[in-house]
Short mmCIF file of C-alpha atoms and ligand atoms in Angstrom, two decimals:
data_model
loop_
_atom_site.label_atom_id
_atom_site.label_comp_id
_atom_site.label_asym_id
_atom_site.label_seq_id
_atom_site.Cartn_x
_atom_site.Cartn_y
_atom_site.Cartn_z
CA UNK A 1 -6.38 9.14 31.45
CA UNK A 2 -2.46 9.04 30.90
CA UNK A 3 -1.91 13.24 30.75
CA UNK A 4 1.54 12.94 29.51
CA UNK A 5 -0.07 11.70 26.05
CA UNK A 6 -1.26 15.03 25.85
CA UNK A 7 2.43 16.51 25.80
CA UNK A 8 3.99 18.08 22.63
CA UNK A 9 4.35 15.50 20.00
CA UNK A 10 7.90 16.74 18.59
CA UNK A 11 10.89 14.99 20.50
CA UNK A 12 14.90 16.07 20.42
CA UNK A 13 15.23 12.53 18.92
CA UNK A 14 13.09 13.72 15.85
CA UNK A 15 15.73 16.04 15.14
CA UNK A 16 14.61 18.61 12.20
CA UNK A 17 17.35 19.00 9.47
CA UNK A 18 16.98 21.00 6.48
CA UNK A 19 16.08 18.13 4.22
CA UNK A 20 13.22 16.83 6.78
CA UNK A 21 11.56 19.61 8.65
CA UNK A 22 9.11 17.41 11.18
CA UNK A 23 7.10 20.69 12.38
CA UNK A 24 6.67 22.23 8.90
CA UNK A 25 5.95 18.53 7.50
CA UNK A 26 3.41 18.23 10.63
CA UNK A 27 1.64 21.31 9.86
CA UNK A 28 0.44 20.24 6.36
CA UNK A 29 -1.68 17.83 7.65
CA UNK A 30 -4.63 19.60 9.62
CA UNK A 31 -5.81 16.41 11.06
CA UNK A 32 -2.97 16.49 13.03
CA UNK A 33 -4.24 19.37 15.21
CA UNK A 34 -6.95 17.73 15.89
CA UNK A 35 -7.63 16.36 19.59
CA UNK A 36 -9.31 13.46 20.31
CA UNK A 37 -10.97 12.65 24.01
CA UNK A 38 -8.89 16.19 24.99
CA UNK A 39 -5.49 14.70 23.69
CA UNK A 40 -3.53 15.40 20.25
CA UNK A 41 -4.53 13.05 17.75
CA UNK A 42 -1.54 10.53 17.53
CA UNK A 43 -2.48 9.14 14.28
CA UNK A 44 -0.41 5.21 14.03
CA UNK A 45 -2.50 3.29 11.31
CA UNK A 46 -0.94 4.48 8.40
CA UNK A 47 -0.99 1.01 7.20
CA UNK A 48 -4.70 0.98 6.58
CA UNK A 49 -4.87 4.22 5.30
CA UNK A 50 -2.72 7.58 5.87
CA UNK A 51 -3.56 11.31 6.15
CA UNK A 52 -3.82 13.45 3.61
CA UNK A 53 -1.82 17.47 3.15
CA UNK A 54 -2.39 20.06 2.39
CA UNK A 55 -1.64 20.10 -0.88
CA UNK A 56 -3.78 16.95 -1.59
CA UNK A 57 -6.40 18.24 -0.25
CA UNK A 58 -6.43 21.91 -2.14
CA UNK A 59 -6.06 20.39 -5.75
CA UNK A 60 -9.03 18.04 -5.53
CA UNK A 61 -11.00 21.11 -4.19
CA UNK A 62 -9.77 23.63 -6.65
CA UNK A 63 -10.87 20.65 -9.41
CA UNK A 64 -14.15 20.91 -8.11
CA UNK A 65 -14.15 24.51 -7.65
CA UNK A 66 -12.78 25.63 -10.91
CA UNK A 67 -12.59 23.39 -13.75
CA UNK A 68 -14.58 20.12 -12.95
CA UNK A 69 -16.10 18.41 -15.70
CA UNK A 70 -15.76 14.50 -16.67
CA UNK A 71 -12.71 13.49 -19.18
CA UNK A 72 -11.62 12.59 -22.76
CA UNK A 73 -15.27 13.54 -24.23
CA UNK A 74 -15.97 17.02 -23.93
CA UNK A 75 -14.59 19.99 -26.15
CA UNK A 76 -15.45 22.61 -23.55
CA UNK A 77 -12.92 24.14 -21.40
CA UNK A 78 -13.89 22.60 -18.42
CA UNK A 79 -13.59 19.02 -19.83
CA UNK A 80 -10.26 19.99 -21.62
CA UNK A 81 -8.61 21.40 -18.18
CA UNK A 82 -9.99 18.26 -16.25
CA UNK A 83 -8.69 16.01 -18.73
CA UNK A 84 -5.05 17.79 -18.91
CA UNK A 85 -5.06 17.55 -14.89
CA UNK A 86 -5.90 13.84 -14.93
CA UNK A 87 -3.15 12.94 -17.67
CA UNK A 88 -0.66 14.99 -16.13
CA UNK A 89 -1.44 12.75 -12.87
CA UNK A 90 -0.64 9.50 -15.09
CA UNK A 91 2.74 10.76 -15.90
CA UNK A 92 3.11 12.34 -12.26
CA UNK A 93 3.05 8.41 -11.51
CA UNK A 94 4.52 7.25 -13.88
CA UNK A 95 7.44 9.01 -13.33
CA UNK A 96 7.08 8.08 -9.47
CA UNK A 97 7.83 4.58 -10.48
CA UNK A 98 10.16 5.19 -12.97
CA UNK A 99 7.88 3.79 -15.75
CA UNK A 100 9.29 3.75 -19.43
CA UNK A 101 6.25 5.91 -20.63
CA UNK A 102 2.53 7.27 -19.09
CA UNK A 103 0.47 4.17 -21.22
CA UNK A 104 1.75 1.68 -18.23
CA UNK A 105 -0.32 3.43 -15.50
CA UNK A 106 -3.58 1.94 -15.33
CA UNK A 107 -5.89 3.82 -13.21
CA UNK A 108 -7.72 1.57 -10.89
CA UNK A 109 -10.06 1.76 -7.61
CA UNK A 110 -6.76 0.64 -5.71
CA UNK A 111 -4.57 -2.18 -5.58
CA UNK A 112 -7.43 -4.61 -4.84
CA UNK A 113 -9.47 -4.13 -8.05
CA UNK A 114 -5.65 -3.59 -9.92
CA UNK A 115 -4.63 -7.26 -8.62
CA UNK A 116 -8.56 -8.60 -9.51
CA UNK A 117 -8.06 -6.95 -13.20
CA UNK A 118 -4.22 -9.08 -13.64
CA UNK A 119 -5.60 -12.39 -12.36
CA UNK A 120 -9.18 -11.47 -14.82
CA UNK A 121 -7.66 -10.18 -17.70
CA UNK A 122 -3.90 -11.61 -17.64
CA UNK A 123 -5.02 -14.76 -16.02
CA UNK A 124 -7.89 -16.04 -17.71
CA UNK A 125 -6.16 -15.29 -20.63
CA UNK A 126 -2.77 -17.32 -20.04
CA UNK A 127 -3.43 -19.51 -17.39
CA UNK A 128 -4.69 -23.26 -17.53
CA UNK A 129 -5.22 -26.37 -15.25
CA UNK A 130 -2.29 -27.40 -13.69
CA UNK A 131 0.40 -23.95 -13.99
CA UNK A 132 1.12 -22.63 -10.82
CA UNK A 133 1.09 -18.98 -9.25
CA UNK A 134 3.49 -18.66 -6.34
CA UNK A 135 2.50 -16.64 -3.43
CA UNK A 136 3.58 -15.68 -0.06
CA UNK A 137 2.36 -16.65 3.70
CA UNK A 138 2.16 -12.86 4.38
CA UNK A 139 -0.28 -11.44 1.57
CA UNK A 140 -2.95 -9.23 2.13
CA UNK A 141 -6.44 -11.19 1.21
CA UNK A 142 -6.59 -8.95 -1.91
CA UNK A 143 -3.53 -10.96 -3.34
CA UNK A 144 -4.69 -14.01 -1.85
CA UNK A 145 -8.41 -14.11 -2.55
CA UNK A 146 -8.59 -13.41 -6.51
CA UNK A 147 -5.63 -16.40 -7.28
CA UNK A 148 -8.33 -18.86 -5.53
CA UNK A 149 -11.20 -17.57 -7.19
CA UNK A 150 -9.49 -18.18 -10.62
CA UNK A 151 -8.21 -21.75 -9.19
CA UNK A 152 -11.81 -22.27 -8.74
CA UNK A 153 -12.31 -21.19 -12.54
CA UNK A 154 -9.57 -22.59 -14.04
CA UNK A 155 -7.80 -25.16 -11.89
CA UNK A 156 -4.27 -23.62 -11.60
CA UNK A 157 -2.09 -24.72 -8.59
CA UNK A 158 -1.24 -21.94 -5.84
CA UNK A 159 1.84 -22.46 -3.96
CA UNK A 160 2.64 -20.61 -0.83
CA UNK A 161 6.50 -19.39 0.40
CA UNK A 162 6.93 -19.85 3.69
CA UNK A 163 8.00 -17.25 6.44
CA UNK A 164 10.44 -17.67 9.72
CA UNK A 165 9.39 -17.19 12.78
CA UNK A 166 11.03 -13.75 12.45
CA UNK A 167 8.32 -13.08 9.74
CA UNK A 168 11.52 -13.47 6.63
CA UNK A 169 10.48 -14.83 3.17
CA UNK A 170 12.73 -17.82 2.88
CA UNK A 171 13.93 -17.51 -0.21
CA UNK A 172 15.44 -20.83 -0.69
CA UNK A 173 11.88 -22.01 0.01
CA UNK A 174 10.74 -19.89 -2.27
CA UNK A 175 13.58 -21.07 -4.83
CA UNK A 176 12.33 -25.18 -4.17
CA UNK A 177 8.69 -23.99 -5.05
CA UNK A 178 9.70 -22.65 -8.73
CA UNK A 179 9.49 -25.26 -11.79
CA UNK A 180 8.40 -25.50 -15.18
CA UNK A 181 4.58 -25.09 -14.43
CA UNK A 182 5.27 -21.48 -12.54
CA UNK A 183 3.30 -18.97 -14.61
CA UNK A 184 3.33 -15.70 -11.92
CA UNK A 185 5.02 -14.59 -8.79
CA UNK A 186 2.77 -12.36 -7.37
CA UNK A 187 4.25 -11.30 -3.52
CA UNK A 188 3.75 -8.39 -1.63
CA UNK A 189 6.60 -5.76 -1.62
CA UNK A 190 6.31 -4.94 1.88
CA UNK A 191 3.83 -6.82 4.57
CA UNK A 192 1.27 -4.94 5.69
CA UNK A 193 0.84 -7.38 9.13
CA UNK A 194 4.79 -7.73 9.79
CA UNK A 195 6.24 -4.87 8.16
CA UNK A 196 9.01 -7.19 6.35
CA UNK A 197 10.44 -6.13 3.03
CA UNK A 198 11.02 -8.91 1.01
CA UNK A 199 13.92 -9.28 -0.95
CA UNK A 200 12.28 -8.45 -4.31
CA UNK A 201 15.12 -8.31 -6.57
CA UNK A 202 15.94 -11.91 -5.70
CA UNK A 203 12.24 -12.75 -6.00
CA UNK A 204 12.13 -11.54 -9.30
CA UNK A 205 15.44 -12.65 -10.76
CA UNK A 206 14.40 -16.43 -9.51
CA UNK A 207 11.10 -16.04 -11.10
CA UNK A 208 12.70 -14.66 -14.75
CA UNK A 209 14.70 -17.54 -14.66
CA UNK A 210 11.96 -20.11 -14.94
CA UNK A 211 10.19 -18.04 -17.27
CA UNK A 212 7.29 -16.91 -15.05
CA UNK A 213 6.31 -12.99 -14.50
CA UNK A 214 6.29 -11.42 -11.42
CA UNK A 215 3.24 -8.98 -9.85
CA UNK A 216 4.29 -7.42 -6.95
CA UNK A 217 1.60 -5.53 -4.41
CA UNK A 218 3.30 -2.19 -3.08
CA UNK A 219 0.73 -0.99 -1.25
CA UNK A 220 3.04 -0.87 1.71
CA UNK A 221 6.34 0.20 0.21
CA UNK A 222 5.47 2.83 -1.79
CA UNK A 223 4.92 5.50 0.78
CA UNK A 224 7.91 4.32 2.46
CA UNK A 225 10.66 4.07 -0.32
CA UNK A 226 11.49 4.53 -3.91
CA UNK A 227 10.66 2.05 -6.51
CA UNK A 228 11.80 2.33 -9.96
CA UNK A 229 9.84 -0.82 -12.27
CA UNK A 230 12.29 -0.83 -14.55
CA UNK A 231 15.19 -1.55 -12.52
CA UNK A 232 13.41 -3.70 -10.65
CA UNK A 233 12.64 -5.65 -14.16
CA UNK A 234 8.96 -6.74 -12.50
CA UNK A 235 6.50 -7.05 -14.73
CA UNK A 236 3.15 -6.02 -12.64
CA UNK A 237 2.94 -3.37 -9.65
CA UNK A 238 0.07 -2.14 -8.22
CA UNK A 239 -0.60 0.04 -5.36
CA UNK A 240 -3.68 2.06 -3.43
CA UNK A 241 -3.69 6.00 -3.58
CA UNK A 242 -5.02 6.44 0.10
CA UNK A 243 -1.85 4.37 1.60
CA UNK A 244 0.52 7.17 -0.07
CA UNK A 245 -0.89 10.41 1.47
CA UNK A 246 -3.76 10.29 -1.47
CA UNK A 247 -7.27 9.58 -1.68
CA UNK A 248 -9.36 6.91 -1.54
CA UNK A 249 -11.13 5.21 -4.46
CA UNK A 250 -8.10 5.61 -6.76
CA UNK A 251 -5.05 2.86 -7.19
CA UNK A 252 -2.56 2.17 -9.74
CA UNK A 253 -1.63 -0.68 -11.81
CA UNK A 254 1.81 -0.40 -13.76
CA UNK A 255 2.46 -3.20 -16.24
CA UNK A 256 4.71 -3.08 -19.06
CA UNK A 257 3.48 -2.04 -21.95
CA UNK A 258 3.44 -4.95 -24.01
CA UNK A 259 1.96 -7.15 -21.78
CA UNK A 260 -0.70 -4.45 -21.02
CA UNK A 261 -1.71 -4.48 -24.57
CA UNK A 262 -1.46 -8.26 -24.62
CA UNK A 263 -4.27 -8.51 -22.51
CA UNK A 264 -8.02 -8.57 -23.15
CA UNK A 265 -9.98 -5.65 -21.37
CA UNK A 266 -11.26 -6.45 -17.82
CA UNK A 267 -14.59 -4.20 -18.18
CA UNK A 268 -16.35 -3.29 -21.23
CA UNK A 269 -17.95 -0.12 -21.71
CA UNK A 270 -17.07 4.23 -22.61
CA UNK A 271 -14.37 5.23 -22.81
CA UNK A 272 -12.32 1.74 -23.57
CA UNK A 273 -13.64 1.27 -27.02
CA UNK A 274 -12.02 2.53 -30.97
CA UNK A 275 -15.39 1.59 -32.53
CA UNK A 276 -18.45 -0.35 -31.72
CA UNK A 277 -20.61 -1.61 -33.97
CA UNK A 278 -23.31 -4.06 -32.79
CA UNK A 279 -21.26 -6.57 -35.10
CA UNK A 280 -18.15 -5.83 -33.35
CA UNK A 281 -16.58 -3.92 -31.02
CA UNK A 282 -12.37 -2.88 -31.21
CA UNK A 283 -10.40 -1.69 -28.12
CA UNK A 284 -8.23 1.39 -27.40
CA UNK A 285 -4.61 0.45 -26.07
CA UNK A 286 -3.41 0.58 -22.79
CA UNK A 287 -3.72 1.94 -20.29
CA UNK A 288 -7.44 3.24 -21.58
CA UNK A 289 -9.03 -0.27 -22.67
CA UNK A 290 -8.68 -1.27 -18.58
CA UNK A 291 -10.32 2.34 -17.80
CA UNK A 292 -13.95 1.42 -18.88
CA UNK A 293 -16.69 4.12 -17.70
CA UNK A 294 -15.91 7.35 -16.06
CA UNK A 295 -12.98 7.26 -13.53
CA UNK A 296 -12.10 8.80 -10.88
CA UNK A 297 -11.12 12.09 -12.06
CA UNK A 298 -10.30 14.55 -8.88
CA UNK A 299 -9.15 11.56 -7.11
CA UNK A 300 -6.36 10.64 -9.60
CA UNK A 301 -5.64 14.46 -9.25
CA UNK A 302 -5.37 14.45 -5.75
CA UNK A 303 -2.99 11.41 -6.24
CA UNK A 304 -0.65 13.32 -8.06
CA UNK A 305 -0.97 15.86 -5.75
CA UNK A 306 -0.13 13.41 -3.39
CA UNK A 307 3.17 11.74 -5.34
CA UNK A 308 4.36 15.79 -6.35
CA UNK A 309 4.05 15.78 -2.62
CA UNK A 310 5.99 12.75 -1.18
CA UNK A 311 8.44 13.22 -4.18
CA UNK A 312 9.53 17.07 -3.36
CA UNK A 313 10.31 15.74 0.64
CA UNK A 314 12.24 12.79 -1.42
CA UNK A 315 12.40 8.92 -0.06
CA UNK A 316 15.81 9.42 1.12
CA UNK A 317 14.73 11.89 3.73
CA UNK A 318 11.37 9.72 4.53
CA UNK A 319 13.24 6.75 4.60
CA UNK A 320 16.40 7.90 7.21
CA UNK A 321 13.20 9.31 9.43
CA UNK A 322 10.54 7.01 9.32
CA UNK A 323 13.58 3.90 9.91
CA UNK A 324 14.88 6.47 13.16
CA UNK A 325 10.68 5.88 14.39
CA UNK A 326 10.51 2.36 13.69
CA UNK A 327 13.67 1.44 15.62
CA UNK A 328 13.28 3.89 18.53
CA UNK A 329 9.38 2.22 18.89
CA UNK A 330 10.99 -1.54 18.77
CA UNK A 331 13.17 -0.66 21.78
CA UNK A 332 10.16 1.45 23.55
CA UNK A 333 7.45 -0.94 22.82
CA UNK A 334 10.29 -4.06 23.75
CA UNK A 335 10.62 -2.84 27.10
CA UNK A 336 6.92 -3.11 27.72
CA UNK A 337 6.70 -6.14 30.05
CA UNK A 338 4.34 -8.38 28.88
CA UNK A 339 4.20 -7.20 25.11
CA UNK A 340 5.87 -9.22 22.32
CA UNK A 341 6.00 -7.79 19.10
CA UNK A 342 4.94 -10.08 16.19
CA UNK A 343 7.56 -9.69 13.17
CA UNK A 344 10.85 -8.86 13.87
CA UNK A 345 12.99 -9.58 9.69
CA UNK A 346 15.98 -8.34 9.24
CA UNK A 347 14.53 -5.73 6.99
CA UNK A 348 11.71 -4.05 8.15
CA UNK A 349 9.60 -0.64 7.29
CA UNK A 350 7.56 1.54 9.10
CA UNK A 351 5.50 -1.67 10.69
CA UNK A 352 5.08 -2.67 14.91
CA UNK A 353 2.92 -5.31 15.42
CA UNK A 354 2.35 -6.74 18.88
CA UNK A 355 1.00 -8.83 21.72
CA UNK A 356 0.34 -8.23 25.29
CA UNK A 357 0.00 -10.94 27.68
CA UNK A 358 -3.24 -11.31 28.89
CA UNK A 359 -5.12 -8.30 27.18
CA UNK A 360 -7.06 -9.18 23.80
CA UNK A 361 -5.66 -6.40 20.70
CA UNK A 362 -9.25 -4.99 20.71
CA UNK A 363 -9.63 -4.04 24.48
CA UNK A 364 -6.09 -2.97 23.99
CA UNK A 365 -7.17 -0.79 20.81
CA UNK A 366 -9.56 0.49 22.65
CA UNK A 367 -7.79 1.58 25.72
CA UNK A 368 -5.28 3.41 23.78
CA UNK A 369 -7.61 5.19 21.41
CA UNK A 370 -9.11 6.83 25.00
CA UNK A 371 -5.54 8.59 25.02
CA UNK A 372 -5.85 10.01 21.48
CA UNK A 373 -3.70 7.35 20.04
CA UNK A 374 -5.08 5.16 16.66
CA UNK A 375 -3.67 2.09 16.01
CA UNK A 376 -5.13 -0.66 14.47
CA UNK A 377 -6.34 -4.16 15.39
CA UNK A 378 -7.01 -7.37 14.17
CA UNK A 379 -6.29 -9.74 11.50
CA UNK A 380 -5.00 -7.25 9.02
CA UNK A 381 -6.87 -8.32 6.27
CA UNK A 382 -3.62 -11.18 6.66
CA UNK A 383 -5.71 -14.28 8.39
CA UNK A 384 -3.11 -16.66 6.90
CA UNK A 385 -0.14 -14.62 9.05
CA UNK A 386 -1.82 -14.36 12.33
CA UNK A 387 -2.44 -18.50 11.80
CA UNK A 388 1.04 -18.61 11.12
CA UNK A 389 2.52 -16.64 14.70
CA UNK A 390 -0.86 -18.62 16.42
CA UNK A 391 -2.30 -15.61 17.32
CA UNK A 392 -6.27 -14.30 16.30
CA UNK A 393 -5.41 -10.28 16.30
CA UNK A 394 -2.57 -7.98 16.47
CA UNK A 395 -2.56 -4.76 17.62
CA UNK A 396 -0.30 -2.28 14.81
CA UNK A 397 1.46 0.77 14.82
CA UNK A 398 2.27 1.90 11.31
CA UNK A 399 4.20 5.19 10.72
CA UNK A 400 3.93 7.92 8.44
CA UNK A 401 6.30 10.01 7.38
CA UNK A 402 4.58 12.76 10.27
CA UNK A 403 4.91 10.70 13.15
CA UNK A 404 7.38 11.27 16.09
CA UNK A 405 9.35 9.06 18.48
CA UNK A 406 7.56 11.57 21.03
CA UNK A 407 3.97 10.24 19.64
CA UNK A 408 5.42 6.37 20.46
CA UNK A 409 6.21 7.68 23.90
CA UNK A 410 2.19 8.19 24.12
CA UNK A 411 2.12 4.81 22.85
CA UNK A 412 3.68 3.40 25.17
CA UNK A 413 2.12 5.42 27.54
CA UNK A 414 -0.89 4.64 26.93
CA UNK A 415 0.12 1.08 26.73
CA UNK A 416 1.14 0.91 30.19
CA UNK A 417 -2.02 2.47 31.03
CA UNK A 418 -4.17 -0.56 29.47
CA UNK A 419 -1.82 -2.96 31.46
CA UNK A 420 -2.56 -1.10 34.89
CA UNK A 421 -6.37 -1.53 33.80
CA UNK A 422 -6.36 -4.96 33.33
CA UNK A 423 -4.18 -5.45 36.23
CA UNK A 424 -1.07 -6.89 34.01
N1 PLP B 501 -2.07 -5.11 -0.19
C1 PLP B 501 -1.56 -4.70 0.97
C2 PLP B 501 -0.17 -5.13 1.37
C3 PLP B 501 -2.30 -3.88 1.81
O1 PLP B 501 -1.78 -3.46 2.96
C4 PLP B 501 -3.60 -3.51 1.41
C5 PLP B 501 -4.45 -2.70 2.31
O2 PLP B 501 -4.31 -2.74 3.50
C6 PLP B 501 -4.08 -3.96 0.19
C7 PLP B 501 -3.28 -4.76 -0.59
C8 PLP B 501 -5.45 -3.60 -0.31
O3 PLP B 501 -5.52 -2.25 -0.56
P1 PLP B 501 -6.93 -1.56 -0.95
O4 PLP B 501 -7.91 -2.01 0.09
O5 PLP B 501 -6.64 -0.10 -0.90
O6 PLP B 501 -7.28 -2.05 -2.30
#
């Protein structure tokens, strides 16, 4: 196997400055010392799920080591200290996204179940036969699959915005799709399959003009840039913990605060209740009445950990790096003869998705994994996208704000190494 993959993983190009120190960020992620088949671990699917530091990973332990105990119900110390750390976490996010106070943070599983509780609990609630929710060709499943499951319920009309061949949302498309009966927008911020940014501002101020709210999935933009709600003027974002350096099994869904407490609960059960009697039952306001049962405590701990994290390196540092990665792997992965890269928008983050003649993504995925490097492949969760380019499966590289132009040298590397194996 390709020995240069093995090499140091820190190139001139990824040139330290005081504001974004690659080696000391690298070193607070001990996965990345890890080898894999005798080379360093080059770790590329950040897009499915990213690595966690240091300090992520010593808060949820010290929760469990120190003051564990569930939240909101216990007068003990334990349950008072676990319940301060998971409501400081709220405002940790909330502050993130610039929301106008902690009751818009909904705690969810992840930006799945938060889009699945807007479409239950918004939806069912203001949504009838025949008013339309505009999506886009590029969503994720998880903002594709819960709009059709309440067209099957309800009858609404779901309208899709076309993308170039580039993989841009055509936003005079977009604008020809909007009328009277458009209820929601609800577009992804960034695509997880392309890596386009769509131009959300205009998305939204369309949208507001006709009178229908906007939900916008940042599962793929929030670990890449900063996103303030409120100047944005959305109404809905939602995003996973585990894509932003986090754990798993903990997501967030912002909403403004009346609309939050416009909507009936999603769940019914502790925790989400004023009173019960078996009579009747009255809610707590949001975010709590969408938090039935016990949540997940340490991981919503570990997420702030996670956005205290992310926030002290700052976006504009992340950002100038991460867009230095992207475009030095477009020109490296470009030259690759055979490989064409699926998605190139005028505005892109952090995202490489490509072809290569002749060589199915998996057996490609496969090949390169034998050199230490993970990328993903497949549909991307984004069946509708591949249809759209005519191809089954991508293979992805998605960066992180560790990763080095020296780690999409063994990339390409490795790469070339699949193409000598399948004679290309
Ligand atoms: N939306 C986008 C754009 C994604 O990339 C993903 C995950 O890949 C999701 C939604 C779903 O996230 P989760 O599976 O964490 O709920």
């Amino acid at each position: 196997m390709n020995q240069k993959a093995s090499a140091v993983q820190i190139a001139p190009g990824d040139n330290s400055t005081a504001a974004f120190d690659i080696k000391r960020i690298r070193a607070d992620f001990p996965i990345l010392k890890q080898k894999v088949y005798g080379h360093p671990l080059v770790y590329l699917d950040n897009g499915a799920s990213a690595q966690k530091p240091r300090p992520v990973i010593d808060a949820m332990s010290e929760a469990y080591e120190t003051y564990y105990s569930n939240v909101h119900r216990g007068v003990h110390w334990t349950s008072q200290r676990s319940t301060e750390a998971f409501e400081a976490s709220r405002g940790k996010v909330a502050r993130f996204l610039n929301a106008a106070s902690d009751n818009e943070i909904v705690f969810t599983r992840g930006a799945t179940e938060a889009i699945n509780l807007v479409a239950a609990a918004w939806g069912r609630k203001n949504l009838n036969a025949g008013d339309e929710v505009v999506i886009s060709h590029m969503e994720h499943h998880s903002n594709i699959v819960p709009w059709q499951m309440l067209r099957a319920e309800k009858g609404i009309v779901l309208k899709v915005v076309p993308i170039d061949d580039d993989g841009n949302f055509l936003v005079d498309e977009y604008r020809k799709l909007l009328g009277p009966k458009t209820k929601l927008v609800a577009v992804t911020h960034v695509s997880n399959a392309l890596g386009t940014v769509v131009p959300v501002e205009e998305v939204i101020r369309l949208a507001h003009q006709k009178g229908a709210l906007v939900l916008l999935d940042g599962c793929q933009a929030v670990p890449h840039m900063a996103v303030d709600v409120q100047a944005l003027n959305v109404d809905f974002y939602v995003f996973s913990g585990h894509k932003l350096y986090g754990p798993t099994g903990i997501g967030i869904l912002w909403g403004r605060e009346d609309l939050l407490n416009a909507m009936p609960p999603y769940q019914g059960g502790g925790d989400m209740i004023s009173s019960v009697t078996f009579e009747k039952t009255t809610f707590k306001k949001a975010p709590h009445r969408f938090e039935a049962g016990t949540p997940a405590i340490v991981e919503a701990i570990g997420l702030g950990a996670a956005v205290d994290y992310v926030s002290a390196i700052g976006f504009d540092a992340i950002s100038a790096h991460e867009h230095g990665v992207l475009q030095y792997a477009t020109e490296k992965l470009s030259a690759v003869k055979g490989l064409r890269i699926i998605g190139r928008a005028r505005e892109k983050a952090a995202i490489v998705s490509f072809v290569v003649d002749g060589i199915h993504a998996h057996d490609l995925g496969t090949i390169v994994d034998r050199a230490g490097v993970a990328v993903r492949v497949g549909h991307h969760c984004a069946q509708p996208v591949m249809e759209r380019f005519g191809v089954a499966a991508t293979a992805r590289a998605s960066f992180g704000l560790y990763n080095t132009r020296a780690e999409v040298d063994a990339l390409a590397d490795a790469l070339d190494e699949a193409r000598r194996f399948f004679g290309r």
